[in-house]
Short mmCIF file of C-alpha atoms and ligand atoms in Angstrom, two decimals:
data_model
loop_
_atom_site.label_atom_id
_atom_site.label_comp_id
_atom_site.label_asym_id
_atom_site.label_seq_id
_atom_site.Cartn_x
_atom_site.Cartn_y
_atom_site.Cartn_z
CA UNK A 246 -37.78 -5.38 2.06
CA UNK A 247 -37.15 -1.90 3.49
CA UNK A 248 -33.93 -0.06 2.69
CA UNK A 249 -31.74 0.38 5.79
CA UNK A 250 -31.34 3.96 7.04
CA UNK A 251 -27.99 5.70 6.54
CA UNK A 252 -25.43 5.20 9.31
CA UNK A 253 -23.08 8.01 10.42
CA UNK A 254 -19.89 7.37 12.39
CA UNK A 255 -17.89 10.12 14.09
CA UNK A 256 -14.15 9.50 14.36
CA UNK A 257 -11.34 11.48 16.01
CA UNK A 258 -7.90 12.63 14.87
CA UNK A 259 -4.82 11.62 16.85
CA UNK A 260 -1.60 13.11 18.06
CA UNK A 261 1.41 11.01 19.02
CA UNK A 262 2.74 12.04 22.42
CA UNK A 263 5.65 9.65 21.94
CA UNK A 264 6.65 8.26 18.59
CA UNK A 265 9.73 6.08 19.08
CA UNK A 266 10.95 4.61 15.78
CA UNK A 267 13.16 1.53 15.47
CA UNK A 268 15.20 0.32 12.53
CA UNK A 269 13.55 -0.57 9.20
CA UNK A 270 12.28 -4.18 9.15
CA UNK A 271 12.69 -6.60 6.25
CA UNK A 272 9.06 -5.81 5.21
CA UNK A 273 9.93 -2.09 4.92
CA UNK A 274 7.93 -1.05 7.98
CA UNK A 275 9.54 0.22 11.18
CA UNK A 276 8.91 -1.17 14.64
CA UNK A 277 7.38 1.54 16.77
CA UNK A 278 6.55 2.44 20.33
CA UNK A 279 3.77 4.80 19.41
CA UNK A 280 1.77 6.47 22.19
CA UNK A 281 -1.43 7.69 20.58
CA UNK A 282 -3.88 10.20 22.03
CA UNK A 283 -7.24 10.69 20.29
CA UNK A 284 -8.15 14.39 20.13
CA UNK A 285 -11.45 16.21 19.60
CA UNK A 286 -11.13 17.02 15.90
CA UNK A 287 -13.57 14.80 14.05
CA UNK A 288 -14.47 13.50 10.63
CA UNK A 289 -17.91 11.98 10.04
CA UNK A 290 -18.49 9.17 7.57
CA UNK A 291 -22.05 8.36 6.45
CA UNK A 292 -22.80 5.03 4.75
CA UNK A 293 -25.94 4.91 2.58
CA UNK A 294 -27.18 1.94 0.51
CA UNK A 295 -26.29 2.43 -3.20
CA UNK A 296 -25.97 0.44 -6.41
CA UNK A 297 -22.17 0.52 -6.29
CA UNK A 298 -19.31 1.79 -4.13
CA UNK A 299 -18.93 5.58 -4.40
CA UNK A 300 -17.23 8.20 -2.23
CA UNK A 301 -17.90 11.92 -1.83
CA UNK A 302 -16.25 14.41 0.49
CA UNK A 303 -17.05 17.89 1.82
CA UNK A 304 -15.05 20.21 4.06
CA UNK A 305 -12.39 22.91 3.77
CA UNK A 306 -9.76 20.56 2.25
CA UNK A 307 -12.15 18.24 0.38
CA UNK A 308 -10.40 18.89 -2.94
CA UNK A 309 -7.28 17.12 -1.61
CA UNK A 310 -9.13 13.90 -0.74
CA UNK A 311 -9.00 11.09 -3.33
CA UNK A 312 -12.46 9.72 -4.17
CA UNK A 313 -11.28 6.52 -5.86
CA UNK A 314 -10.41 3.12 -4.43
CA UNK A 315 -7.21 4.52 -2.86
CA UNK A 316 -9.39 6.26 -0.26
CA UNK A 317 -9.14 4.17 2.92
CA UNK A 318 -12.91 4.51 3.46
CA UNK A 319 -13.53 2.82 0.10
CA UNK A 320 -10.97 0.14 0.87
CA UNK A 321 -12.60 -0.48 4.25
CA UNK A 322 -15.96 -1.13 2.56
CA UNK A 323 -14.26 -3.48 0.09
CA UNK A 324 -12.37 -5.55 2.68
CA UNK A 325 -15.42 -5.86 4.94
CA UNK A 326 -17.69 -6.87 2.04
CA UNK A 327 -15.08 -9.36 0.74
CA UNK A 328 -14.78 -10.90 4.21
CA UNK A 329 -18.53 -11.54 4.27
CA UNK A 330 -18.89 -12.48 0.58
CA UNK A 331 -21.19 -9.55 -0.22
CA UNK A 332 -21.03 -6.62 -2.65
CA UNK A 333 -19.78 -3.26 -1.28
CA UNK A 334 -22.96 -1.57 -2.51
CA UNK A 335 -22.64 1.60 -0.50
CA UNK A 336 -22.21 5.33 -0.88
CA UNK A 337 -19.73 6.78 1.61
CA UNK A 338 -19.85 10.48 2.37
CA UNK A 339 -16.94 11.96 4.32
CA UNK A 340 -17.51 15.25 6.16
CA UNK A 341 -13.85 16.13 6.58
CA UNK A 342 -12.53 18.32 9.35
CA UNK A 343 -9.23 16.54 10.16
CA UNK A 344 -6.27 18.05 8.24
CA UNK A 345 -5.50 16.04 5.06
CA UNK A 346 -2.08 14.28 4.85
CA UNK A 347 -1.23 16.14 8.04
CA UNK A 348 0.12 13.47 10.39
CA UNK A 349 -3.15 13.33 12.36
CA UNK A 350 -4.39 10.03 10.90
CA UNK A 351 -7.25 11.64 8.95
CA UNK A 352 -7.21 8.97 6.23
CA UNK A 353 -6.94 6.22 8.84
CA UNK A 354 -9.85 7.77 10.73
CA UNK A 355 -12.05 7.60 7.63
CA UNK A 356 -11.05 3.95 7.11
CA UNK A 357 -12.02 3.01 10.65
CA UNK A 358 -15.25 5.04 10.46
CA UNK A 359 -16.27 3.49 7.13
CA UNK A 360 -15.62 0.00 8.47
CA UNK A 361 -17.86 0.59 11.49
CA UNK A 362 -20.51 2.40 9.42
CA UNK A 363 -20.70 -0.42 6.83
CA UNK A 364 -20.68 -3.10 9.52
CA UNK A 365 -23.67 -1.39 11.14
CA UNK A 366 -25.48 -0.64 7.84
CA UNK A 367 -25.10 -4.24 6.65
CA UNK A 368 -26.08 -5.66 10.07
CA UNK A 369 -22.95 -7.80 10.19
CA UNK A 370 -22.12 -7.40 13.88
CA UNK A 371 -18.48 -8.30 13.25
CA UNK A 372 -16.73 -8.99 16.59
CA UNK A 373 -14.53 -6.12 17.82
CA UNK A 374 -11.31 -8.18 17.56
CA UNK A 375 -12.08 -8.97 13.91
CA UNK A 376 -12.81 -5.30 13.16
CA UNK A 377 -9.46 -4.35 14.71
CA UNK A 378 -7.70 -7.00 12.56
CA UNK A 379 -9.38 -5.60 9.43
CA UNK A 380 -8.28 -2.11 10.49
CA UNK A 381 -4.68 -3.36 10.75
CA UNK A 382 -4.95 -4.66 7.15
CA UNK A 383 -5.94 -1.15 6.05
CA UNK A 384 -3.02 0.64 7.74
CA UNK A 385 -0.86 0.87 10.84
CA UNK A 386 -2.84 3.73 12.47
CA UNK A 387 -6.33 2.50 11.59
CA UNK A 388 -6.86 0.23 14.65
CA UNK A 389 -6.23 3.23 16.93
CA UNK A 390 -8.78 5.32 15.05
CA UNK A 391 -11.36 2.65 15.87
CA UNK A 392 -10.22 2.29 19.49
CA UNK A 393 -9.62 5.95 20.43
CA UNK A 394 -8.73 7.06 23.95
CA UNK A 395 -5.03 6.69 24.65
CA UNK A 396 -2.97 3.64 23.73
CA UNK A 397 0.52 2.33 23.17
CA UNK A 398 0.91 0.94 19.64
CA UNK A 399 3.72 -1.56 19.10
CA UNK A 400 4.70 -3.64 16.07
CA UNK A 401 4.19 -1.21 13.19
CA UNK A 402 1.79 0.66 15.49
CA UNK A 403 -1.20 -1.65 15.05
CA UNK A 404 -0.86 -3.73 18.24
CA UNK A 405 -2.67 -1.66 20.85
CA UNK A 406 -2.52 -1.60 24.62
CA UNK A 407 -4.79 0.99 26.25
CA UNK A 408 -2.99 3.39 28.64
CA UNK A 409 -4.33 5.81 31.26
CA UNK A 410 -4.48 9.47 30.35
CA UNK A 411 -5.74 12.64 32.02
CA UNK A 412 -7.25 15.38 29.84
CA UNK A 413 -4.85 17.63 27.93
CA UNK A 414 -5.37 20.79 25.86
CA UNK A 415 -3.79 21.15 22.43
CA UNK A 416 -3.40 23.61 19.59
CA UNK A 417 -2.66 22.29 16.10
CA UNK A 418 -1.07 24.39 13.38
CA UNK A 419 -2.11 23.19 9.94
CA UNK A 420 0.59 23.65 7.29
CA UNK A 421 0.16 24.31 3.59
CA UNK A 422 0.12 21.00 1.72
CA UNK A 423 0.77 17.54 3.15
CA UNK A 424 3.77 15.30 3.74
CA UNK A 425 3.90 11.71 2.52
CA UNK A 426 4.31 9.26 5.41
CA UNK A 427 6.53 6.84 3.40
CA UNK A 428 8.72 9.80 2.34
CA UNK A 429 9.16 10.87 5.98
CA UNK A 430 10.11 7.31 7.02
CA UNK A 431 12.59 7.18 4.09
CA UNK A 432 14.10 10.44 5.28
CA UNK A 433 14.34 8.97 8.80
CA UNK A 434 16.28 6.01 7.28
CA UNK A 435 18.56 8.39 5.40
CA UNK A 436 19.26 10.58 8.45
CA UNK A 437 19.94 7.60 10.73
CA UNK A 438 22.01 5.56 8.24
CA UNK A 439 25.15 4.17 9.87
CA UNK A 440 24.02 5.00 13.43
CA UNK A 441 22.76 2.33 15.84
CA UNK A 442 18.99 2.66 16.41
CA UNK A 443 17.80 1.56 19.87
CA UNK A 444 14.72 -0.62 20.39
CA UNK A 445 11.74 1.75 20.43
CA UNK A 446 10.14 2.15 23.82
CA UNK A 447 7.75 4.48 25.65
CA UNK A 448 9.44 5.61 28.88
CA UNK A 449 7.74 4.99 32.23
CA UNK A 450 8.11 8.76 32.87
CA UNK A 451 6.03 9.55 29.78
CA UNK A 452 3.32 7.04 30.65
CA UNK A 453 3.19 8.36 34.25
CA UNK A 454 2.95 11.95 32.98
CA UNK A 455 0.14 10.98 30.62
CA UNK A 456 -1.77 9.27 33.42
CA UNK A 457 -1.24 12.19 35.82
CA UNK A 458 -3.00 14.73 33.58
CA UNK A 459 -0.24 17.24 34.48
CA UNK A 460 0.60 19.11 31.26
CA UNK A 461 3.96 20.32 32.63
CA UNK A 462 5.04 16.73 33.30
CA UNK A 463 3.86 15.62 29.85
CA UNK A 464 5.60 18.59 28.21
CA UNK A 465 8.92 17.40 29.66
CA UNK A 466 8.59 13.93 28.14
CA UNK A 467 6.92 14.41 24.71
CA UNK A 468 9.07 13.34 21.76
CA UNK A 469 8.73 12.35 18.12
CA UNK A 470 11.62 10.48 16.43
CA UNK A 471 10.17 11.43 13.01
CA UNK A 472 10.50 15.14 13.77
CA UNK A 473 14.07 15.56 12.41
CA UNK A 474 12.97 13.85 9.18
CA UNK A 475 9.84 16.02 8.85
CA UNK A 476 11.90 19.17 9.54
CA UNK A 477 14.50 18.07 7.01
CA UNK A 478 11.80 17.77 4.33
CA UNK A 479 9.94 20.90 5.50
CA UNK A 480 12.45 23.26 7.23
CA UNK A 481 9.78 26.00 7.54
CA UNK A 482 8.09 23.97 10.32
CA UNK A 483 10.86 25.11 12.69
CA UNK A 484 9.43 28.67 12.57
CA UNK A 485 5.95 27.33 13.39
CA UNK A 486 7.26 25.37 16.38
CA UNK A 487 9.14 28.46 17.62
CA UNK A 488 6.08 30.73 17.17
CA UNK A 489 3.96 28.43 19.36
CA UNK A 490 6.64 28.16 22.04
CA UNK A 491 7.15 31.94 22.05
CA UNK A 492 3.39 32.34 22.63
CA UNK A 493 3.53 30.17 25.76
CA UNK A 494 2.99 26.59 24.62
CA UNK A 495 4.46 24.16 27.16
CA UNK A 496 5.82 21.94 24.39
CA UNK A 497 5.77 21.81 20.61
CA UNK A 498 6.28 18.87 18.28
CA UNK A 499 5.52 17.64 14.80
CA UNK A 500 2.38 15.49 14.84
CA UNK A 501 3.22 12.00 13.55
CA UNK A 502 4.89 12.33 10.14
CA UNK A 503 3.73 15.98 9.87
CA UNK A 504 3.43 18.58 8.63
CA UNK A 505 0.80 19.50 11.24
CA UNK A 506 2.52 20.76 14.40
CA UNK A 507 1.07 20.12 17.86
CA UNK A 508 1.31 22.44 20.87
CA UNK A 509 0.58 21.24 24.38
CA UNK A 510 -0.90 24.05 26.49
CA UNK A 511 -1.94 24.40 30.12
CA UNK A 512 -5.66 25.11 29.64
CA UNK A 513 -8.35 26.48 27.33
CA UNK A 514 -7.27 30.07 27.87
CA UNK A 515 -3.67 29.28 26.90
CA UNK A 516 -4.98 27.38 23.87
CA UNK A 517 -6.83 30.48 22.60
CA UNK A 518 -3.75 32.66 23.15
CA UNK A 519 -1.33 30.26 21.39
CA UNK A 520 -3.77 29.72 18.51
CA UNK A 521 -4.16 33.50 18.01
CA UNK A 522 -0.37 34.00 18.07
CA UNK A 523 0.16 31.18 15.55
CA UNK A 524 -2.49 32.63 13.24
CA UNK A 525 -0.83 36.07 13.48
CA UNK A 526 2.65 34.61 12.88
CA UNK A 527 1.89 33.64 9.28
CA UNK A 528 3.91 30.45 9.84
CA UNK A 529 0.89 28.18 9.26
CA UNK A 530 -2.28 28.06 7.19
CA UNK A 531 -4.76 27.78 10.05
CA UNK A 532 -5.07 26.45 13.60
CA UNK A 533 -7.41 24.15 15.52
CA UNK A 534 -7.80 23.65 19.25
CA UNK A 535 -8.76 20.32 20.77
CA UNK A 536 -8.64 18.21 23.90
CA UNK A 537 -7.81 14.56 24.36
CA UNK A 538 -8.31 11.76 25.03
CA UNK A 539 -11.67 11.32 23.32
CA UNK A 540 -13.50 8.09 22.34
CA UNK A 541 -12.73 6.32 19.06
CA UNK A 542 -15.06 5.71 16.10
CA UNK A 543 -18.68 5.95 17.34
CA UNK A 544 -22.00 5.37 15.59
CA UNK A 545 -24.15 8.50 15.95
CA UNK A 546 -27.82 8.20 16.83
CA UNK A 547 -29.97 8.57 13.68
O1 C5P B 610 0.56 1.42 7.53
P1 C5P B 610 0.44 2.58 6.61
O2 C5P B 610 -0.14 2.19 5.26
O3 C5P B 610 -0.25 3.76 7.19
O4 C5P B 610 1.92 3.05 6.33
C1 C5P B 610 2.24 3.95 5.30
C2 C5P B 610 3.73 3.89 5.05
O5 C5P B 610 4.44 4.45 6.16
C3 C5P B 610 4.30 2.50 4.88
O6 C5P B 610 4.23 2.06 3.55
C4 C5P B 610 5.75 2.70 5.31
O7 C5P B 610 6.50 3.29 4.28
C5 C5P B 610 5.63 3.73 6.42
N1 C5P B 610 5.55 3.12 7.76
C6 C5P B 610 6.69 2.55 8.32
N2 C5P B 610 6.61 1.97 9.56
C7 C5P B 610 5.45 1.97 10.25
C8 C5P B 610 4.28 2.56 9.72
C9 C5P B 610 4.36 3.13 8.46
O8 C5P B 610 7.75 2.54 7.70
N3 C5P B 610 5.44 1.43 11.47
#
C-alpha cells in the first residue's frame, strides 16, 4: 500500500462587521447575530501520515500556539477519527499567519483546516453538512472558517446563512498579547448586569451596506457589542482605534473579542496610509492589510 501524499489546506481569518450579543443562556453561551466576513490573512495546515497525532507550528507568533490536544487542529483530527472509528495517526503542521488569540478566529481557522485536511488525507469524503456539524462541536466560529465568504451566524454563531458582500479593504492592528474570549464575554456580562439586553439582530441597513460594496455605507453601520468589554479589559486599544481614525480610516472597531483592531478603508491606497500611520503611532505591535470576502478552507493543489 502506498502512503498518501500530504494534504495542505489554506484557511482565512475573519472580522465581524456586526457582532450583536444577547443575554447569557443557561448553557453559558450567548445568542449572537454575528455577521462574519472572511479576510485574506491565511493560515495553512498540512496533514501528513504519522504514527501518532502530533502538531508543529511555524510563523511569527508560533511560540504562543499550544501544540497539545488543546489545539483545535488536534481536536479536529480526534473528532473526525472518532466519528469514523479510526486512529488519528497524523502529523499536523500549522504555518501561522493569523494573529494568535486576536479575535480573528485563528484557532478556529486551524480547526476547520485540519478537519478538511484529515478528511482529504484519509479519503473519508465526509458530506459538507456533517463537516459543518463537526466544526460546530469544535467551537462557535469554526463552521464559518470552513464556509468562508460572508455569513450571518445565529445561535452561538454556528448556524450560518450566507449573505451577499461586495469587496472591502481592511487594515488590522495586532496588539501585544491576546485576550481570552470567555473573559471578554464575562466582562460583557458584568458591564450589562441589571440592564435589559435586546434580542441580537443584524440590521437590514448593515446587510444592504455589505451587499452594496460601498465602504462608506458599511462604515456607518459596523458595530461590535463586545467592544466595550474588550476596551474595559484593555483600555490601551482606545488609542489604537483613534490612531487609525486620525489616519483616515472610515471606521474602526475591535475585531471579535479582540485585542486585534480592524479599520475599514476606502481602497488599497488608503490601506497603506492607515497601516503606515498605525505602525508609526506605537499603539500596536504590527499591522496587516487584507480584503474580504475570501473563500473558506480550501485544499491546495499538491
Ligand atoms: O465556542 P467557543 O469554544 O469558541 O467559545 C469560547 C467561549 O466564548 C465559550 O466558552 C464562552 O465563554 C464564550 N462564548 C459565548 N457565547 C458565544 C460564543 C462564545 O459566551 N456565542
